[in-house]
Amino acid sequence: MDSKLEVRKVSKRYNRIKVLQDISLSVMKKQFVSILGPSGCGKSTLFEVISGLQLPDNGEVLIDGKDSRGRTGRVSYMPQKDLLLPWKTILDNAALPLVIKGESWPEARRKAAPYFAPFELDGFERAYPQQLSGGMRQRAALLRTFLFARDILLLDEPFGALDALTRSKMHLWLLDIFQRYGPSVLFITHDIDEAIFLADKLYIFSARPARVVAEIEIELPRPRSQELLTSGEFAALKKEVLQFF
Ligand SMILES: Nc1ncnc2c1ncn2[C@@H]1O[C@H](COP(=O)(O)OP(=O)(O)OP(=O)(O)O)[C@@H](O)[C@H]1O
Ligand SMILES: [Mg+2]
C-alpha cells in the first residue's frame, strides 16, 4: 500500500508535561483520515511535529517514505487559528504561498485564479478578508493551504468556529474538493459526526498525553451525501466511536 504519511511511535514533551506518547498513524495516498480527541490532548502539537515546526523527542515522521523530522515545506498545514492577512486581497492571500516558494506576484496570481470557482470564491478575488463571511474566509484559508502543497493537507479544526448550517455545507464542499483533487488529508476535529462523515479512517486520541486508543476504518461509500448522516450504518459507527468517550 502507498503510505503517503507515516508517524511512528512519536513522543513529545514540553518541559515536564508529556504531550504525545508513542503516536503511530498512517495516511495513504488519497485517503482522508480524521483525528478525534479531547481538548488539550496534543493534537495541534502532533501537527507541528508532522509539519516540521517542532522536533519529536522520539519516533519518526515519514513522508513518501523519507524521514521528514524537522523539515518544513513538505506538507500544507492549516493551523487552528489561520489568519488571512487583512491588508491583502483574497487573491493575494491565496497566491502568497506561491510567492513564498519563489514565484513572481503576477505568476502566482495567474496560478491561483482558476481555483476561485471550485473554492466557491469567484467574484471575490479583489475583496479583503473582512468583506467575506466566516465560511468564505475558511475556504480562502483552505485555498491558500492547498496552493502551498496540494498532496498532503493537515487541517486543524478548520470548521470549528462555524455555525452548524454553514459547517454542514462546508462538509459537502470539502468532500467535493477531496474527490476532485485527491489529496491525502489529516483532519483534526472535536466533532464525532464530522470525523466520521468525512473520513476513510479515524483515530481516537486519549486525554493528555495523547495516545492512540482506537483506529477505526470508515467503510462508507463515496460520494457521500447528507442522507448518510441518518443511515443505520452511520449510527452504528457513531455508537462504536462513542464507547471510547
Ligand atoms: N509551545 C508550547 N510550549 C509549552 N506547552 C505547550 C506548547 N504548545 C502546547 N503546549 C501544551 O501542550 C498541551 C497540548 O496542546 P495542544 O495545543 O497540542 O492540544 P490540542 O489537542 O490541540 O487542544 P485543542 O483541542 O484545545 O486545540 C497543552 O497542555 C498545552 O498547554
Ligand atoms: Mg489544537
Short mmCIF file of C-alpha atoms and ligand atoms in Angstrom, two decimals:
data_model
loop_
_atom_site.label_atom_id
_atom_site.label_comp_id
_atom_site.label_asym_id
_atom_site.label_seq_id
_atom_site.Cartn_x
_atom_site.Cartn_y
_atom_site.Cartn_z
CA MET A 1 0.00 0.00 0.00
CA ASP A 2 1.17 3.55 -0.73
CA SER A 3 1.69 5.26 2.58
CA LYS A 4 1.89 8.99 1.98
CA LEU A 5 2.48 9.94 5.57
CA GLU A 6 3.55 7.74 8.41
CA VAL A 7 4.06 8.69 12.03
CA ARG A 8 5.95 6.06 14.01
CA LYS A 9 5.98 6.00 17.79
CA VAL A 10 6.26 9.75 18.16
CA SER A 11 6.60 11.13 21.69
CA LYS A 12 6.97 14.73 22.74
CA ARG A 13 7.06 16.67 25.97
CA TYR A 14 7.11 20.37 26.78
CA ASN A 15 9.32 20.69 29.86
CA ARG A 16 7.65 18.43 32.38
CA ILE A 17 4.41 18.00 30.51
CA LYS A 18 4.20 14.87 28.42
CA VAL A 19 2.02 15.72 25.41
CA LEU A 20 2.41 12.88 22.88
CA GLN A 21 3.05 9.29 23.80
CA ASP A 22 4.02 6.72 21.17
CA ILE A 23 1.72 8.07 18.49
CA SER A 24 1.67 5.91 15.38
CA LEU A 25 -0.59 6.57 12.44
CA SER A 26 -0.62 6.46 8.68
CA VAL A 27 -2.32 8.20 5.81
CA MET A 28 -2.39 6.51 2.42
CA LYS A 29 -2.41 8.26 -0.92
CA LYS A 30 -5.78 9.98 -1.50
CA GLN A 31 -7.01 8.94 1.92
CA PHE A 32 -8.98 11.16 4.30
CA VAL A 33 -8.09 10.49 7.93
CA SER A 34 -9.73 12.14 10.93
CA ILE A 35 -8.28 12.56 14.41
CA LEU A 36 -10.75 12.88 17.24
CA GLY A 37 -9.51 13.74 20.70
CA PRO A 38 -10.29 15.81 23.78
CA SER A 39 -9.22 19.44 24.08
CA GLY A 40 -5.62 19.93 25.16
CA CYS A 41 -4.56 16.32 24.47
CA GLY A 42 -1.84 17.25 22.00
CA LYS A 43 -3.45 17.21 18.53
CA SER A 44 -2.08 20.55 17.36
CA THR A 45 1.32 19.61 18.75
CA LEU A 46 1.26 16.49 16.57
CA PHE A 47 0.60 18.67 13.52
CA GLU A 48 3.53 20.88 14.44
CA VAL A 49 5.72 17.80 14.60
CA ILE A 50 4.45 16.43 11.27
CA SER A 51 4.93 19.78 9.54
CA GLY A 52 8.48 20.06 10.88
CA LEU A 53 7.87 23.07 13.14
CA GLN A 54 8.68 21.01 16.23
CA LEU A 55 11.01 18.07 16.65
CA PRO A 56 9.70 14.91 18.32
CA ASP A 57 11.66 13.63 21.33
CA ASN A 58 11.35 10.10 19.96
CA GLY A 59 9.91 8.47 16.89
CA GLU A 60 9.81 9.16 13.20
CA VAL A 61 7.82 11.10 10.64
CA LEU A 62 7.96 9.64 7.15
CA ILE A 63 6.63 11.43 4.10
CA ASP A 64 6.70 9.38 0.91
CA GLY A 65 8.90 7.01 2.88
CA LYS A 66 11.51 9.69 3.71
CA ASP A 67 12.46 10.86 7.18
CA SER A 68 10.97 14.34 7.49
CA ARG A 69 11.65 15.25 11.10
CA GLY A 70 12.29 18.95 11.46
CA ARG A 71 11.81 19.60 7.75
CA THR A 72 9.24 22.20 6.77
CA GLY A 73 7.71 22.88 3.39
CA ARG A 74 6.68 19.35 2.51
CA VAL A 75 3.10 19.31 3.80
CA SER A 76 0.46 22.01 3.86
CA TYR A 77 -0.58 22.88 7.38
CA MET A 78 -3.63 25.00 8.14
CA PRO A 79 -3.30 25.94 11.82
CA GLN A 80 -6.29 26.12 14.13
CA LYS A 81 -6.29 29.91 14.06
CA ASP A 82 -5.45 30.56 10.47
CA LEU A 83 -5.48 34.24 9.78
CA LEU A 84 -5.73 35.75 6.36
CA LEU A 85 -3.69 38.93 6.02
CA PRO A 86 -6.30 41.69 6.41
CA TRP A 87 -4.41 44.18 4.22
CA LYS A 88 -4.18 41.83 1.25
CA THR A 89 -6.92 40.88 -1.21
CA ILE A 90 -8.26 37.31 -1.23
CA LEU A 91 -6.37 36.67 -4.48
CA ASP A 92 -3.10 37.83 -2.93
CA ASN A 93 -3.76 35.90 0.27
CA ALA A 94 -4.31 32.77 -1.82
CA ALA A 95 -1.29 33.45 -4.04
CA LEU A 96 1.07 34.15 -1.14
CA PRO A 97 2.40 30.58 -0.69
CA LEU A 98 3.44 30.50 -4.34
CA VAL A 99 5.31 33.78 -3.87
CA ILE A 100 6.99 32.35 -0.77
CA LYS A 101 8.09 29.46 -2.95
CA GLY A 102 9.76 31.87 -5.33
CA GLU A 103 7.19 32.79 -7.99
CA SER A 104 6.56 36.38 -9.02
CA TRP A 105 3.29 38.01 -7.88
CA PRO A 106 1.74 38.11 -11.41
CA GLU A 107 2.63 34.45 -11.98
CA ALA A 108 1.33 33.41 -8.54
CA ARG A 109 -1.94 35.29 -9.10
CA ARG A 110 -2.32 33.69 -12.51
CA LYS A 111 -1.93 30.23 -10.98
CA ALA A 112 -4.26 30.90 -8.05
CA ALA A 113 -7.09 32.45 -10.06
CA PRO A 114 -8.53 29.25 -11.64
CA TYR A 115 -9.20 27.81 -8.17
CA PHE A 116 -11.59 30.59 -7.18
CA ALA A 117 -14.54 28.84 -8.85
CA PRO A 118 -14.07 25.38 -7.27
CA PHE A 119 -13.37 27.03 -3.93
CA GLU A 120 -16.62 28.99 -4.34
CA LEU A 121 -14.89 32.34 -4.10
CA ASP A 122 -15.32 33.59 -7.65
CA GLY A 123 -16.02 37.29 -7.82
CA PHE A 124 -14.19 37.87 -4.54
CA GLU A 125 -10.63 37.95 -5.90
CA ARG A 126 -10.29 41.66 -5.09
CA ALA A 127 -12.23 41.62 -1.84
CA TYR A 128 -10.50 41.87 1.54
CA PRO A 129 -10.90 39.21 4.26
CA GLN A 130 -13.22 41.35 6.41
CA GLN A 131 -15.67 41.54 3.48
CA LEU A 132 -16.19 37.76 3.47
CA SER A 133 -18.50 35.52 5.51
CA GLY A 134 -16.95 33.11 8.02
CA GLY A 135 -17.39 30.16 5.66
CA MET A 136 -15.83 32.05 2.75
CA ARG A 137 -12.86 33.05 4.88
CA GLN A 138 -12.27 29.43 5.77
CA ARG A 139 -12.48 28.42 2.11
CA ALA A 140 -9.97 31.16 1.28
CA ALA A 141 -7.64 29.89 4.02
CA LEU A 142 -8.11 26.34 2.70
CA LEU A 143 -7.27 27.53 -0.81
CA ARG A 144 -4.10 29.16 0.47
CA THR A 145 -3.20 25.93 2.27
CA PHE A 146 -3.97 23.86 -0.80
CA LEU A 147 -1.79 26.03 -3.05
CA PHE A 148 1.21 25.58 -0.77
CA ALA A 149 1.44 21.81 -1.33
CA ARG A 150 -1.57 20.05 -2.65
CA ASP A 151 -0.76 16.42 -1.94
CA ILE A 152 -0.79 16.35 1.89
CA LEU A 153 -3.09 18.64 3.84
CA LEU A 154 -3.08 18.92 7.63
CA LEU A 155 -6.29 20.65 8.67
CA ASP A 156 -6.64 21.61 12.33
CA GLU A 157 -10.34 22.09 13.11
CA PRO A 158 -10.96 24.20 10.03
CA PHE A 159 -14.71 24.42 10.69
CA GLY A 160 -14.63 24.72 14.47
CA ALA A 161 -15.85 28.31 14.60
CA LEU A 162 -18.67 27.99 12.06
CA ASP A 163 -22.39 27.64 12.79
CA ALA A 164 -23.96 24.21 12.23
CA LEU A 165 -25.62 25.00 8.90
CA THR A 166 -22.52 26.57 7.36
CA ARG A 167 -20.49 23.71 8.69
CA SER A 168 -22.61 21.03 7.02
CA LYS A 169 -22.41 22.88 3.71
CA MET A 170 -18.64 23.08 4.11
CA HIS A 171 -18.50 19.31 4.64
CA LEU A 172 -20.15 18.65 1.28
CA TRP A 173 -17.93 21.22 -0.37
CA LEU A 174 -14.75 19.77 1.14
CA LEU A 175 -15.75 16.25 0.06
CA ASP A 176 -16.20 17.58 -3.45
CA ILE A 177 -12.73 19.20 -3.40
CA PHE A 178 -11.32 15.96 -1.99
CA GLN A 179 -12.88 13.88 -4.80
CA ARG A 180 -11.74 16.34 -7.42
CA TYR A 181 -8.09 16.81 -6.43
CA GLY A 182 -7.37 13.63 -4.46
CA PRO A 183 -5.03 14.95 -1.75
CA SER A 184 -4.13 12.96 1.36
CA VAL A 185 -5.82 14.67 4.31
CA LEU A 186 -5.27 14.53 8.06
CA PHE A 187 -8.14 16.34 9.74
CA ILE A 188 -8.44 17.26 13.42
CA THR A 189 -11.87 17.72 14.94
CA HIS A 190 -13.83 17.53 18.21
CA ASP A 191 -16.99 16.66 16.32
CA ILE A 192 -17.82 12.95 16.07
CA ASP A 193 -20.27 13.31 13.16
CA GLU A 194 -17.82 15.41 11.19
CA ALA A 195 -14.96 12.97 11.89
CA ILE A 196 -16.98 10.00 10.57
CA PHE A 197 -18.78 11.73 7.72
CA LEU A 198 -15.60 12.97 6.02
CA ALA A 199 -13.15 10.18 6.64
CA ASP A 200 -11.90 6.83 5.36
CA LYS A 201 -10.25 6.18 8.69
CA LEU A 202 -10.50 7.62 12.15
CA TYR A 203 -8.02 7.73 15.03
CA ILE A 204 -9.24 8.39 18.55
CA PHE A 205 -6.75 10.00 20.92
CA SER A 206 -6.78 9.79 24.71
CA ALA A 207 -6.56 12.80 27.01
CA ARG A 208 -3.04 14.19 27.52
CA PRO A 209 -0.58 12.67 26.95
CA ALA A 210 -2.22 11.75 23.67
CA ARG A 211 -2.11 8.06 22.82
CA VAL A 212 -3.98 6.34 20.01
CA VAL A 213 -6.82 4.50 21.74
CA ALA A 214 -8.61 3.32 18.61
CA GLU A 215 -8.19 3.12 14.85
CA ILE A 216 -11.49 2.69 13.03
CA GLU A 217 -11.94 2.10 9.31
CA ILE A 218 -14.88 4.07 7.95
CA GLU A 219 -16.14 1.97 5.09
CA LEU A 220 -18.95 4.23 3.99
CA PRO A 221 -19.44 4.57 0.22
CA ARG A 222 -18.38 7.71 -1.65
CA PRO A 223 -19.58 10.11 -2.91
CA ARG A 224 -21.34 10.90 0.36
CA SER A 225 -24.45 12.94 0.84
CA GLN A 226 -26.31 14.23 3.87
CA GLU A 227 -28.72 11.28 3.86
CA LEU A 228 -25.82 9.19 5.09
CA LEU A 229 -26.00 11.02 8.44
CA THR A 230 -29.35 9.43 9.25
CA SER A 231 -28.50 5.95 7.97
CA GLY A 232 -28.17 2.83 10.11
CA GLU A 233 -24.52 2.28 9.13
CA PHE A 234 -23.64 5.80 10.23
CA ALA A 235 -25.43 5.30 13.56
CA ALA A 236 -23.57 2.02 14.12
CA LEU A 237 -20.19 3.70 13.52
CA LYS A 238 -21.13 6.54 15.84
CA LYS A 239 -22.02 4.05 18.55
CA GLU A 240 -18.66 2.34 18.09
CA VAL A 241 -16.85 5.68 18.42
CA LEU A 242 -18.88 6.85 21.44
CA GLN A 243 -17.81 3.91 23.54
CA PHE A 244 -14.35 5.47 23.73
CA PHE A 245 -15.64 8.64 25.41
N1 LIG B 1 4.73 25.69 22.60
C1 LIG B 1 4.31 25.12 23.73
N2 LIG B 1 5.03 25.20 24.88
C2 LIG B 1 4.62 24.60 26.00
N3 LIG B 1 3.49 23.89 26.13
C3 LIG B 1 2.71 23.79 25.03
C4 LIG B 1 3.08 24.40 23.78
N4 LIG B 1 2.11 24.11 22.86
C5 LIG B 1 1.19 23.37 23.52
N5 LIG B 1 1.55 23.16 24.82
C6 LIG B 1 0.81 22.35 25.80
O1 LIG B 1 0.65 21.06 25.25
C7 LIG B 1 -0.63 20.52 25.53
C8 LIG B 1 -1.31 20.12 24.25
O2 LIG B 1 -1.60 21.28 23.47
P1 LIG B 1 -2.22 21.16 22.01
O3 LIG B 1 -2.41 22.54 21.53
O4 LIG B 1 -1.38 20.25 21.20
O5 LIG B 1 -3.63 20.46 22.31
P2 LIG B 1 -4.90 20.21 21.35
O6 LIG B 1 -5.23 18.76 21.44
O7 LIG B 1 -4.61 20.75 20.01
O8 LIG B 1 -6.04 21.05 22.07
P3 LIG B 1 -7.34 21.77 21.43
O9 LIG B 1 -8.28 20.68 21.04
O10 LIG B 1 -7.88 22.58 22.57
O11 LIG B 1 -6.88 22.59 20.30
C9 LIG B 1 -1.35 21.60 26.33
O12 LIG B 1 -1.26 21.26 27.68
C10 LIG B 1 -0.59 22.86 26.03
O13 LIG B 1 -0.63 23.75 27.11
MG MG B 2 -5.47 22.24 18.93
#
